[in-house]
């Protein structure tokens, strides 16, 4: 008896207390050697030469000791490079860690925080994780910010500039307008891609004590695998971040990452040359994409956000993947017919366009 009766699954008492969230979904990480990987906005060029040298010569005996919790060596180099005081710099394990710590530190009111409806998809995940209310003002039809939507009362603001996945860079005047209208809440400008775009909001941090600027070593400094991110702002904001960090995990950045980060930021010439080289490849890619019937906004990032006039984005994503070319597809409202294509090396881009030419012209 009852062999075919469906029983309601028993929920144990401890299961009711699990914090349930819908997690962020990272881009696919294929490991095959013949894959052309243009889906996670990694830099195609190696880190600065000094990074390899310092890691090869690293005293491994130092690994038995805890790293410096203040990350002093790297903080000092970042401060020197960006011409700010050491007390205005906070370093974490990639900009995701820095942003998560900023959410935990600054977004604690009952008012909703604000960020665009199309943006980095980790933003709502942190809200759900930390139980932070939020609203998502819509970008306009050209995927640009409507700054007036950020004039209302709020518990904080976070804006990616350039935005992901749209690649659009908003002018410093637009960013300042939003910051100036929100002096009673913390405004975070997430600048993961700023080095491929225009002026950073860093120029505003001494003028506005509510502004926090977050950047990363993952993109323009070719160190996504090392996980180094940092924030810059007034001393009170940075102290608050450090107070929360030391209450969460004192030893965030490991010894190797600290030493490699110092070498990466010291080599200014290599940094600038790498950015210029990637922007040149981006320009060539834009030209080729237009010739193939793609549309896309002007990019301020190391990727392009493209849509084709006749071929659905999902179909193109699947066909590319079948041929070992990975790009990013977002099955989300308003952008389900777009692909995000990372700018790779010239060789990678040549292979991408060789395939696209054959596929599109033979349809």
PDB file of N, CA and C in Angstrom, residues 1 34 78 182 207 270 346 352:
ATOM      1  N   UNK A   1       0.829  -1.182   0.000  1.00  0.00           N
ATOM      2  CA  UNK A   1       0.000   0.000   0.000  1.00  0.00           C
ATOM      3  C   UNK A   1       0.873   1.246   0.000  1.00  0.00           C
ATOM      4  N   UNK A  34      42.549  24.099 -27.320  1.00  0.00           N
ATOM      5  CA  UNK A  34      42.174  24.632 -28.632  1.00  0.00           C
ATOM      6  C   UNK A  34      40.983  25.585 -28.576  1.00  0.00           C
ATOM      7  N   UNK A  78      49.963  51.443  -4.619  1.00  0.00           N
ATOM      8  CA  UNK A  78      48.724  51.937  -5.229  1.00  0.00           C
ATOM      9  C   UNK A  78      48.550  53.423  -4.945  1.00  0.00           C
ATOM     10  N   UNK A 182      23.502  63.044  -4.038  1.00  0.00           N
ATOM     11  CA  UNK A 182      23.309  61.976  -3.047  1.00  0.00           C
ATOM     12  C   UNK A 182      24.338  62.046  -1.928  1.00  0.00           C
ATOM     13  N   UNK A 207      36.673  65.801  -3.259  1.00  0.00           N
ATOM     14  CA  UNK A 207      35.568  66.764  -3.288  1.00  0.00           C
ATOM     15  C   UNK A 207      34.316  66.212  -2.625  1.00  0.00           C
ATOM     16  N   UNK A 270      54.768  49.371 -19.191  1.00  0.00           N
ATOM     17  CA  UNK A 270      54.144  48.135 -19.662  1.00  0.00           C
ATOM     18  C   UNK A 270      52.614  48.239 -19.570  1.00  0.00           C
ATOM     19  N   UNK A 346      45.316  39.356 -31.130  1.00  0.00           N
ATOM     20  CA  UNK A 346      45.057  39.497 -32.568  1.00  0.00           C
ATOM     21  C   UNK A 346      44.799  38.136 -33.200  1.00  0.00           C
ATOM     22  N   UNK A 352      38.255  34.214 -34.730  1.00  0.00           N
ATOM     23  CA  UNK A 352      36.833  34.520 -34.551  1.00  0.00           C
ATOM     24  C   UNK A 352      36.235  35.038 -35.851  1.00  0.00           C
TER      25      UNK A 352
END
